[in-house]
mmCIF file of C-alpha atoms in Angstrom:
data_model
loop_
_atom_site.group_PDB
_atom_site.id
_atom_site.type_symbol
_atom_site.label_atom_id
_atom_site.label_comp_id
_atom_site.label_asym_id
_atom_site.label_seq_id
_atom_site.Cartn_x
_atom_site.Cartn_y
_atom_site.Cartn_z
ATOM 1 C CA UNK A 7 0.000 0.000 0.000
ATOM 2 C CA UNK A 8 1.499 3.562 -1.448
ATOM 3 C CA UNK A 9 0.860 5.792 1.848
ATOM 4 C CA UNK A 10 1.890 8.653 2.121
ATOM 5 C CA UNK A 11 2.338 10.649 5.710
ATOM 6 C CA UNK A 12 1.806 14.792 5.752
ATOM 7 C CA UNK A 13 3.002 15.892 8.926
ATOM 8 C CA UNK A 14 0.810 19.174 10.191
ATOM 9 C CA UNK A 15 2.705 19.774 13.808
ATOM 10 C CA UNK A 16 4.429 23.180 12.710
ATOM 11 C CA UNK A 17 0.717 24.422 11.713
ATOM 12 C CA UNK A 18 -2.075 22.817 13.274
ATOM 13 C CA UNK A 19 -0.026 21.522 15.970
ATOM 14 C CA UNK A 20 1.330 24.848 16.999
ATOM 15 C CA UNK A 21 -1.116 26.859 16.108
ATOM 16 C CA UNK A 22 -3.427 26.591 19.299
ATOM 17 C CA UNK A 23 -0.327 26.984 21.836
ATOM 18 C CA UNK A 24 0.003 30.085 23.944
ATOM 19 C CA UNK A 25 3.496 29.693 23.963
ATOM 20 C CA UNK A 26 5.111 31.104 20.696
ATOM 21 C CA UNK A 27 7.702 29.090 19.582
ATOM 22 C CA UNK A 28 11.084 30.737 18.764
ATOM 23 C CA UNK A 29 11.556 30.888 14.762
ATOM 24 C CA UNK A 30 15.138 29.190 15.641
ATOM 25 C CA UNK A 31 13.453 26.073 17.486
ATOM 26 C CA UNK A 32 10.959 25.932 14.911
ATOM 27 C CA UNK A 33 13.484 25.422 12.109
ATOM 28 C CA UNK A 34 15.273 22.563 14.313
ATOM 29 C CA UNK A 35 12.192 20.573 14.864
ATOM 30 C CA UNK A 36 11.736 21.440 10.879
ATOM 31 C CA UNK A 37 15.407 19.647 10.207
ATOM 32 C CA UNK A 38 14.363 16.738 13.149
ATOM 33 C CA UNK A 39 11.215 15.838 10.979
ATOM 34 C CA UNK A 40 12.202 15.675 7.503
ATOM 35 C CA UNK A 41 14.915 13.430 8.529
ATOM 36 C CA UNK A 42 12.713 10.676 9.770
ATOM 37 C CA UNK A 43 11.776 10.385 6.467
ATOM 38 C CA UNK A 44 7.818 11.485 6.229
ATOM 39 C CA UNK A 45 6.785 12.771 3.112
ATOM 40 C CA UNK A 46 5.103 16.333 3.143
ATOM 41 C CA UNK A 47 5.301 18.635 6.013
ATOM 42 C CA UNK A 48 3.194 21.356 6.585
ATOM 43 C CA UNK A 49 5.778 24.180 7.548
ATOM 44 C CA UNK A 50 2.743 26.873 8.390
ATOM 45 C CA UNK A 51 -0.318 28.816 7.279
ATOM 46 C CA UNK A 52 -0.019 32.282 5.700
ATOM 47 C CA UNK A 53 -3.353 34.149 7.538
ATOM 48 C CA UNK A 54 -3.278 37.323 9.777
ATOM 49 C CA UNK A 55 -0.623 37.172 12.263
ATOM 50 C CA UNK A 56 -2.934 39.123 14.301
ATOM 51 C CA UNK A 57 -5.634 36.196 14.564
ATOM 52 C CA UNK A 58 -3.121 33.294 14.644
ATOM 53 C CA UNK A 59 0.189 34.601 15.826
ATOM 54 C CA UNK A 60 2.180 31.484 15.840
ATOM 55 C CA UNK A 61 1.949 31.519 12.483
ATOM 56 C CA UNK A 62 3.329 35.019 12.199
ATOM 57 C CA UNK A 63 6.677 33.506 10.864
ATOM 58 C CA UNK A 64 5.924 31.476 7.924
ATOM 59 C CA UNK A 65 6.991 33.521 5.616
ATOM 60 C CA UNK A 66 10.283 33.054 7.446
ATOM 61 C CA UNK A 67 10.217 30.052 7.861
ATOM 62 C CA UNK A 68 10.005 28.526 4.376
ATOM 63 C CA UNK A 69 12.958 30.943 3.262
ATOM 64 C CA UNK A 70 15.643 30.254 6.160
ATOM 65 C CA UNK A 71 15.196 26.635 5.705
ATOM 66 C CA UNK A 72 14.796 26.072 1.960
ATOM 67 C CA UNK A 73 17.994 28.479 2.004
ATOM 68 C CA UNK A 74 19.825 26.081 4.459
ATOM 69 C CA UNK A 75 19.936 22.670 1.798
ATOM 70 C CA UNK A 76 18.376 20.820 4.845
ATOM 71 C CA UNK A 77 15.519 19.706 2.652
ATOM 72 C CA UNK A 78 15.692 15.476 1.684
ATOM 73 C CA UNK A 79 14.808 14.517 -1.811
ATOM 74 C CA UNK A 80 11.514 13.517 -2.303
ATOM 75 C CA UNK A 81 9.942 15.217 1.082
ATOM 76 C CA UNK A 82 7.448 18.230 0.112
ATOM 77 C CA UNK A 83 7.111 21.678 2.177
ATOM 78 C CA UNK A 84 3.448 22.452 2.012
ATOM 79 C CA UNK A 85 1.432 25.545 3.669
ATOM 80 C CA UNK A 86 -1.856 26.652 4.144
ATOM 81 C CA UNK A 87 -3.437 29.233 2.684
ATOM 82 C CA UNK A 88 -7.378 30.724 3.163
ATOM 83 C CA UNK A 89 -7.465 33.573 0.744
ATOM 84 C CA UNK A 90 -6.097 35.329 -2.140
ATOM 85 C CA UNK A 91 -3.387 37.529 -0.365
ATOM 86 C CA UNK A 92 -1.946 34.152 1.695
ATOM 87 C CA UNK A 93 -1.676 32.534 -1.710
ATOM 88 C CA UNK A 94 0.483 35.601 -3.008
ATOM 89 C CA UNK A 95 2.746 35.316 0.413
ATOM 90 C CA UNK A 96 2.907 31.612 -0.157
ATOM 91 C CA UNK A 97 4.031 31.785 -4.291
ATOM 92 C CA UNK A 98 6.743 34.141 -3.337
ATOM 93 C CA UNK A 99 8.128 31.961 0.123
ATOM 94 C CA UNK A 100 8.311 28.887 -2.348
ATOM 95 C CA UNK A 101 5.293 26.839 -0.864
ATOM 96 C CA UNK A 102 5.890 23.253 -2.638
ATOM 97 C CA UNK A 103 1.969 21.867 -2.289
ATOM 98 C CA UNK A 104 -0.764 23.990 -1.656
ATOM 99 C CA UNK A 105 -3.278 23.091 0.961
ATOM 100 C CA UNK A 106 -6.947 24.904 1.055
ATOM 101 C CA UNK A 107 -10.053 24.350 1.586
ATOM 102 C CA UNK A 108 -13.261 24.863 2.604
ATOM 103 C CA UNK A 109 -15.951 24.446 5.693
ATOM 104 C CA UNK A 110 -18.797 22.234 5.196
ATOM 105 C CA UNK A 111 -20.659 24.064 8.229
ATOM 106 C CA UNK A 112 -21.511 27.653 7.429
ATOM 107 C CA UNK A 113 -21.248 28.787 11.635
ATOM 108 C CA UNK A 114 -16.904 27.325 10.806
ATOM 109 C CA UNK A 115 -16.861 28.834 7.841
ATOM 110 C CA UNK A 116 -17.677 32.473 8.718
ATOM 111 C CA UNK A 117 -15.665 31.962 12.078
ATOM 112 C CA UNK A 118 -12.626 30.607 10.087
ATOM 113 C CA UNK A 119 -12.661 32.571 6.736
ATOM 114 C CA UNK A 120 -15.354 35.515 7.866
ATOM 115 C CA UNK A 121 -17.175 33.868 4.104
ATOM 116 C CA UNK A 122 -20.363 31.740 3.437
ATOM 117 C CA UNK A 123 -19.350 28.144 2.069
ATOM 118 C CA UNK A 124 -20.632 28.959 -1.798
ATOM 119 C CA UNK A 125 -18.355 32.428 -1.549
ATOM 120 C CA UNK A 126 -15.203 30.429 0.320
ATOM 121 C CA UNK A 127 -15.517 27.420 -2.342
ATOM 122 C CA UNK A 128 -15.668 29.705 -5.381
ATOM 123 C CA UNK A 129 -12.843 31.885 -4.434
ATOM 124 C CA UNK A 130 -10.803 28.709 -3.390
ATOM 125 C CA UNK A 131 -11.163 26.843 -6.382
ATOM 126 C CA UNK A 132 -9.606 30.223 -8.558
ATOM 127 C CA UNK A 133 -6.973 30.161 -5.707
ATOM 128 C CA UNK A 134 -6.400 26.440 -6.746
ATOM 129 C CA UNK A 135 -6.463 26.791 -10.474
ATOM 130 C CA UNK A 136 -3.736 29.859 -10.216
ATOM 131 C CA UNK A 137 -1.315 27.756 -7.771
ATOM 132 C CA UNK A 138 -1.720 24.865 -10.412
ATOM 133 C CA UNK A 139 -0.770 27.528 -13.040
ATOM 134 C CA UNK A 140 2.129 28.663 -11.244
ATOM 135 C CA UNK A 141 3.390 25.205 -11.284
ATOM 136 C CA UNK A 142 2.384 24.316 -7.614
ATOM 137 C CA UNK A 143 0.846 20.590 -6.536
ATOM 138 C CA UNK A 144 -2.873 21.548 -4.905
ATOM 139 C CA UNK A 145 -4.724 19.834 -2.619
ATOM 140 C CA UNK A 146 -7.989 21.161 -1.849
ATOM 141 C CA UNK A 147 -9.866 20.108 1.555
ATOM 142 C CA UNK A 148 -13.535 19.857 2.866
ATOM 143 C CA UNK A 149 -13.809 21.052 6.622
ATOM 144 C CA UNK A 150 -16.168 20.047 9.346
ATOM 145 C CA UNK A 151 -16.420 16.984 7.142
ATOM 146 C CA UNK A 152 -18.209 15.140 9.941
ATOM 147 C CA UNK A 153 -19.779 17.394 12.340
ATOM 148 C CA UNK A 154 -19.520 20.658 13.566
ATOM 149 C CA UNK A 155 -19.092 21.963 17.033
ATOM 150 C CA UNK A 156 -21.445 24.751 16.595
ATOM 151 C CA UNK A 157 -23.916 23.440 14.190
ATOM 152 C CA UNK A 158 -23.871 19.724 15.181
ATOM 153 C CA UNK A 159 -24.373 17.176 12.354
ATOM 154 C CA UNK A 160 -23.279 18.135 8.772
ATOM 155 C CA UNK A 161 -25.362 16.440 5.976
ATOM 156 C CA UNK A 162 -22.994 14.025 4.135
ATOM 157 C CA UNK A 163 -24.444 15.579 1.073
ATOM 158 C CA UNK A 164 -23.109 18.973 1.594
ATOM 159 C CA UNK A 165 -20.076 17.408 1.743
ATOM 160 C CA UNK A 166 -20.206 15.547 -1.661
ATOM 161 C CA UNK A 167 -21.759 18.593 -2.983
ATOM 162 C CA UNK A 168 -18.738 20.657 -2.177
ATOM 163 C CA UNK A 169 -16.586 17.776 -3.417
ATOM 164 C CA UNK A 170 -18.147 17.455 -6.881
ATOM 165 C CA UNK A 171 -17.215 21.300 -7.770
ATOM 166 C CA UNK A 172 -14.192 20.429 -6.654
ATOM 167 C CA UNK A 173 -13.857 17.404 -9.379
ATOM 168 C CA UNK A 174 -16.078 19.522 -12.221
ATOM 169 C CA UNK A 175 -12.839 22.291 -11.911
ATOM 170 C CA UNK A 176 -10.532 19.416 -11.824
ATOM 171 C CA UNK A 177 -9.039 19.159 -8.426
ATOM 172 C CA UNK A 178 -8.477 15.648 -7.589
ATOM 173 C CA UNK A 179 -6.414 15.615 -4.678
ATOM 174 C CA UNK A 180 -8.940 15.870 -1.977
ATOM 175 C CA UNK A 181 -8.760 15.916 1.687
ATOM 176 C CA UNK A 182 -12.076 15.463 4.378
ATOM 177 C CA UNK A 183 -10.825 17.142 7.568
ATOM 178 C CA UNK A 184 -12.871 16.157 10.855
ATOM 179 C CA UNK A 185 -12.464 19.668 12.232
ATOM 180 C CA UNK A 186 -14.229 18.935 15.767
ATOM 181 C CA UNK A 187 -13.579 14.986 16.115
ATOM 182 C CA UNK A 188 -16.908 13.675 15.149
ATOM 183 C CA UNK A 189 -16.129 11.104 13.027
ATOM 184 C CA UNK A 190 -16.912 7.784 13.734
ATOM 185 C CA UNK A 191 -15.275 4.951 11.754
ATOM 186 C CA UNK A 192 -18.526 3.513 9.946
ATOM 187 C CA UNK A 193 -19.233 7.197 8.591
ATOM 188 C CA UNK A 194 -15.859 7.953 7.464
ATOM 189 C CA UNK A 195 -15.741 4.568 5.217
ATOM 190 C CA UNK A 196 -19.269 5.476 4.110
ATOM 191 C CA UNK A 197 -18.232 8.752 2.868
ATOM 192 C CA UNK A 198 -14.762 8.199 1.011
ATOM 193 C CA UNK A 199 -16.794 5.241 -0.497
ATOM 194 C CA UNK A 200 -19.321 7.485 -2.128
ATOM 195 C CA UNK A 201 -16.603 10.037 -3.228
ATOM 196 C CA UNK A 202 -14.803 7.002 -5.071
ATOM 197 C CA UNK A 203 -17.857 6.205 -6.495
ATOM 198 C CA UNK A 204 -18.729 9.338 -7.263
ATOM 199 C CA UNK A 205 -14.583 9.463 -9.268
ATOM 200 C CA UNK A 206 -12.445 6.426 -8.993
ATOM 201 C CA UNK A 207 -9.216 8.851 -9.646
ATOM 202 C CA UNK A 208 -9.920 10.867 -6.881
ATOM 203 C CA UNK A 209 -6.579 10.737 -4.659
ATOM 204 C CA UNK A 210 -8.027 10.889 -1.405
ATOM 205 C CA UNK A 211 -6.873 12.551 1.997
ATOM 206 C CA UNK A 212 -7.714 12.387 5.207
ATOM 207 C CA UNK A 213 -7.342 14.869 8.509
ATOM 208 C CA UNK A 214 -8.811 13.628 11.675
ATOM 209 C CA UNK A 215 -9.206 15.123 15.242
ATOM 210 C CA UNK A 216 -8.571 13.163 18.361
ATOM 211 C CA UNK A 217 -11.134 15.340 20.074
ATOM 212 C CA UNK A 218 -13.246 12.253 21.209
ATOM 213 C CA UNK A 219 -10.589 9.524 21.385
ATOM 214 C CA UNK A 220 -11.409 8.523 18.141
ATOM 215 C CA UNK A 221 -8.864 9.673 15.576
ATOM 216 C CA UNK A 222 -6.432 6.995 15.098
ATOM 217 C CA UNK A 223 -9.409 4.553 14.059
ATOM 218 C CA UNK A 224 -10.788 6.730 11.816
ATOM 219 C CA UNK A 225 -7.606 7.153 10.344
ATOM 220 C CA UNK A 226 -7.535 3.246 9.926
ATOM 221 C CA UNK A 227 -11.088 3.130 8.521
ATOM 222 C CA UNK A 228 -10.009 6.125 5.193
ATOM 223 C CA UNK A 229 -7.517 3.998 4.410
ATOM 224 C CA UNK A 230 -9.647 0.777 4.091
ATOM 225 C CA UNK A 231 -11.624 2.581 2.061
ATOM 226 C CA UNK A 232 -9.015 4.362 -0.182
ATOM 227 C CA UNK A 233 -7.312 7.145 1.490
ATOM 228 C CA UNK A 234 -3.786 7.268 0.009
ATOM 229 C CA UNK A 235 -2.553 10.608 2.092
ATOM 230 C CA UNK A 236 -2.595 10.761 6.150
ATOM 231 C CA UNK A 237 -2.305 13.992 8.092
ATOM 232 C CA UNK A 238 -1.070 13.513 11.591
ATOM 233 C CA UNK A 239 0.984 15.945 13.958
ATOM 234 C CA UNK A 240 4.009 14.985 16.171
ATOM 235 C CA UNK A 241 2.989 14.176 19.819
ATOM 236 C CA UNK A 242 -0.545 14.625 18.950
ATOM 237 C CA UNK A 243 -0.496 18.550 19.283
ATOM 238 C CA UNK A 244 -2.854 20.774 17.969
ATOM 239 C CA UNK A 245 -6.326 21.877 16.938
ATOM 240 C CA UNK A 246 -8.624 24.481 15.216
ATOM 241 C CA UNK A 247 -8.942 27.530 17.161
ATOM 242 C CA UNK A 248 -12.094 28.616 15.763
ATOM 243 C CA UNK A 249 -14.496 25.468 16.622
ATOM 244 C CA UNK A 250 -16.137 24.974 19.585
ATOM 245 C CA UNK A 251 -13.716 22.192 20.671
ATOM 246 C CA UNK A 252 -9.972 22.050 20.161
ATOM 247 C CA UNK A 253 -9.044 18.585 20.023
ATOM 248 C CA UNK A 254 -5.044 17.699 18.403
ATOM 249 C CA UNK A 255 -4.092 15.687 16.131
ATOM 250 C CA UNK A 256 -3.857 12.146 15.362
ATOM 251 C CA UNK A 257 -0.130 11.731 16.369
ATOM 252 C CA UNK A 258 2.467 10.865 14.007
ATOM 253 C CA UNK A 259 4.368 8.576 15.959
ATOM 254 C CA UNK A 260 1.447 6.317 17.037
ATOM 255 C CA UNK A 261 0.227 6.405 13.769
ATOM 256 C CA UNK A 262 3.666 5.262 12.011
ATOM 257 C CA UNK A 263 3.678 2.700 15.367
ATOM 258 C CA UNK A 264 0.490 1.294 13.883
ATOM 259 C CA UNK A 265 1.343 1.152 10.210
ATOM 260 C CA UNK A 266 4.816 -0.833 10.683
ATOM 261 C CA UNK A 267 3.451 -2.887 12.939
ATOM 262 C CA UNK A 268 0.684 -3.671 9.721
ATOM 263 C CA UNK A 269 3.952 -4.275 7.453
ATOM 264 C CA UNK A 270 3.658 -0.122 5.973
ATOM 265 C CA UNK A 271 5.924 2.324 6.077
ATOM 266 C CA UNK A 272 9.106 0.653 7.677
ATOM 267 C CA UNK A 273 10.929 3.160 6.244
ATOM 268 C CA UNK A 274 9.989 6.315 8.309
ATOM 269 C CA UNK A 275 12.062 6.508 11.406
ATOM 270 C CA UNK A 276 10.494 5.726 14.448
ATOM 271 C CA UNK A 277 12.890 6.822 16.436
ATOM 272 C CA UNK A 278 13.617 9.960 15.412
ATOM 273 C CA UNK A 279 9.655 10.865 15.866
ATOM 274 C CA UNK A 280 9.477 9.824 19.593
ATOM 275 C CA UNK A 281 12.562 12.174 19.918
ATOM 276 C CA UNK A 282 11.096 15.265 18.779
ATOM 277 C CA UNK A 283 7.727 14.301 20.698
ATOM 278 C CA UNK A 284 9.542 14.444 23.167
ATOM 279 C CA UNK A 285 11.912 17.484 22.458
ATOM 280 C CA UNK A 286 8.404 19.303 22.227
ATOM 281 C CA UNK A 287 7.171 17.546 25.626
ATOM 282 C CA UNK A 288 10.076 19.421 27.233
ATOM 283 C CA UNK A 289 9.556 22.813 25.419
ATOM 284 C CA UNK A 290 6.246 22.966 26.627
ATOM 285 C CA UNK A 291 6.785 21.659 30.111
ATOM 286 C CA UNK A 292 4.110 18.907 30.014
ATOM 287 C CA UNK A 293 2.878 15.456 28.484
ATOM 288 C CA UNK A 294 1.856 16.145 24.954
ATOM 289 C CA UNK A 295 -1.176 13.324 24.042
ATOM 290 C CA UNK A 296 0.371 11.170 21.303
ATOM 291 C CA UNK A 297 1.303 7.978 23.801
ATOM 292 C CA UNK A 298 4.103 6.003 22.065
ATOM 293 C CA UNK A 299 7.210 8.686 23.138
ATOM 294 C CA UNK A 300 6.056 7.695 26.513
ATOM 295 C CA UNK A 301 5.435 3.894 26.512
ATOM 296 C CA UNK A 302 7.214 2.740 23.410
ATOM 297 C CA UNK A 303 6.417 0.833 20.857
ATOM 298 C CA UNK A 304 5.177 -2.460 21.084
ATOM 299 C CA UNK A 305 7.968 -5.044 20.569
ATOM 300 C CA UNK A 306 8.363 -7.107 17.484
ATOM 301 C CA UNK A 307 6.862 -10.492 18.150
ATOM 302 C CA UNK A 308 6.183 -11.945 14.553
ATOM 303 C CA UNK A 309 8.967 -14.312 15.037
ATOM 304 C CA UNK A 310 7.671 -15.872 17.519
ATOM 305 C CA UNK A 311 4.614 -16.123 16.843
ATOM 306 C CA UNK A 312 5.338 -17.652 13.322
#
């Protein structure tokens, strides 16, 4: 199985702490992750630096270290942009994959963007269209895929309606993020399912929220039914600030625990993950919720029980 892992720590995972993180520190856990040998990272969003002011040094960021020849082959910087004027900063820092997207609930989508869903989706699909122009991989998400904290249940057919102008303008790299954790496995298989059906080219991502304990086997369930691209953050940090509950991340390093324990992804170092989890556990003076940097992982056993 082809999966590929996009770490989000530096964005989502930071981007609910009080605590702002030095620019230095950020670019050393930067260097620590794309050595383990993940795929994409997501290096930061490029929004108001009054509303999110972790993120007030992405521009930074993506210059000092794609300056520094630090980046592997093969692993992708992406960032996050919400409108027009993040997309410019993003062209000119040398974003390598686009992520956007938009809010399946309307109550998110006004708190997150300040649009309606119709205005955020038309304006992010010509967002998409000129980053794919400019030369730039795009993948385009739908938020609050599975419930909202505000609103409460959000109609699997708003999502597939938001999905399908995605495909009719030809964006087929397509994440569902659970924005408040609401996701229950049985749902999330239902739902890629019908997008597949809906077009079997579709390359399919998937963001979930451990708000609910639930996030890992969500995870597990997208990829049974198709999900080729898995977001997770480092020690399980993070959240959206503008729901109703934060919840983080699924966390990388459990998540990679799982997968090479199922025979995928052998090649993505372990080690190296629990190490930064825990060089962030120490940063922020407490337990961060991913559990493996703690316990770790379990031991190999297929020998003996061959």
């Amino acid at each position: 199985m082809n999966i590929v892992l996009h770490d989000v720590c530096l964005r989502d995972g930071l981007q609910m702490e009080r605590q702002t993180v030095p620019t230095p520190v950020k670019l050393e856990w930067l260097r620590r992750l794309v050595q383990t040998g993940v795929d994409v990272v997501q290096v930061g969003s490029f929004v108001h630096p009054g509303k999110v002011p972790q993120m007030a040094d992405t521009d930074e960021l993506f210059r000092q270290f794609l300056s520094s020849g630090d980046v592997p082959a093969g692993v992708v910087l992406s960032g996050l942009v919400l409108n027009e004027k993040g997309l410019e900063r993003g062209l000119a820092a040398g974003v390598g994959m686009f992520c956007m997207g938009v809010s399946a609930s309307e109550t998110h989508s006004r708190k997150n963007t300040g649009m309606a869903v119709d205005e955020a989706t038309g304006r992010i699909i010509a967002m998409a269209h000129q980053a794919a122009a400019a030369g730039h991989p795009v993948q385009v998400s739908v938020q609050s895929a599975f419930g909202c904290g505000f609103e409460g249940a959000v109609p699997p057919e708003e999502v597939l309606r938001i999905v399908r102008r995605y495909l009719d303008a030809g964006l087929t790299r397509i994440s569902l993020a659970d924005t408040a954790g609401h996701a229950t496995p049985d749902r999330v298989e239902r739902l890629f399912d019908e997008i597949r059906r809906i077009d079997a080219g579709v390359e399919l991502a998937c963001h979930f929220h451990n708000t609910y304990g639930m996030g890992l086997a969500n995870t597990h369930a997208a990829m049974r039914a198709g999900a080729v691209s898995l977001e997770c953050a480092v020690g399980g940090l993070g959240g959206c600030p503008f729901t109703k509950i934060a919840g983080g991340n699924v966390c990388t390093e459990d998540l990679v625990h799982m997968l090479q324990h199922m025979g995928i992804r052998r090649d993505i170092r372990l080690d190296g993950l629990t190490s930064l989890a825990g060089a962030l556990a120490a940063h922020f003076g407490r337990e961060l919720p991913g559990l493996i940097y703690r316990s770790g992982g379990i031991p190999e056993y297929e020998t003996a029980h061959a």
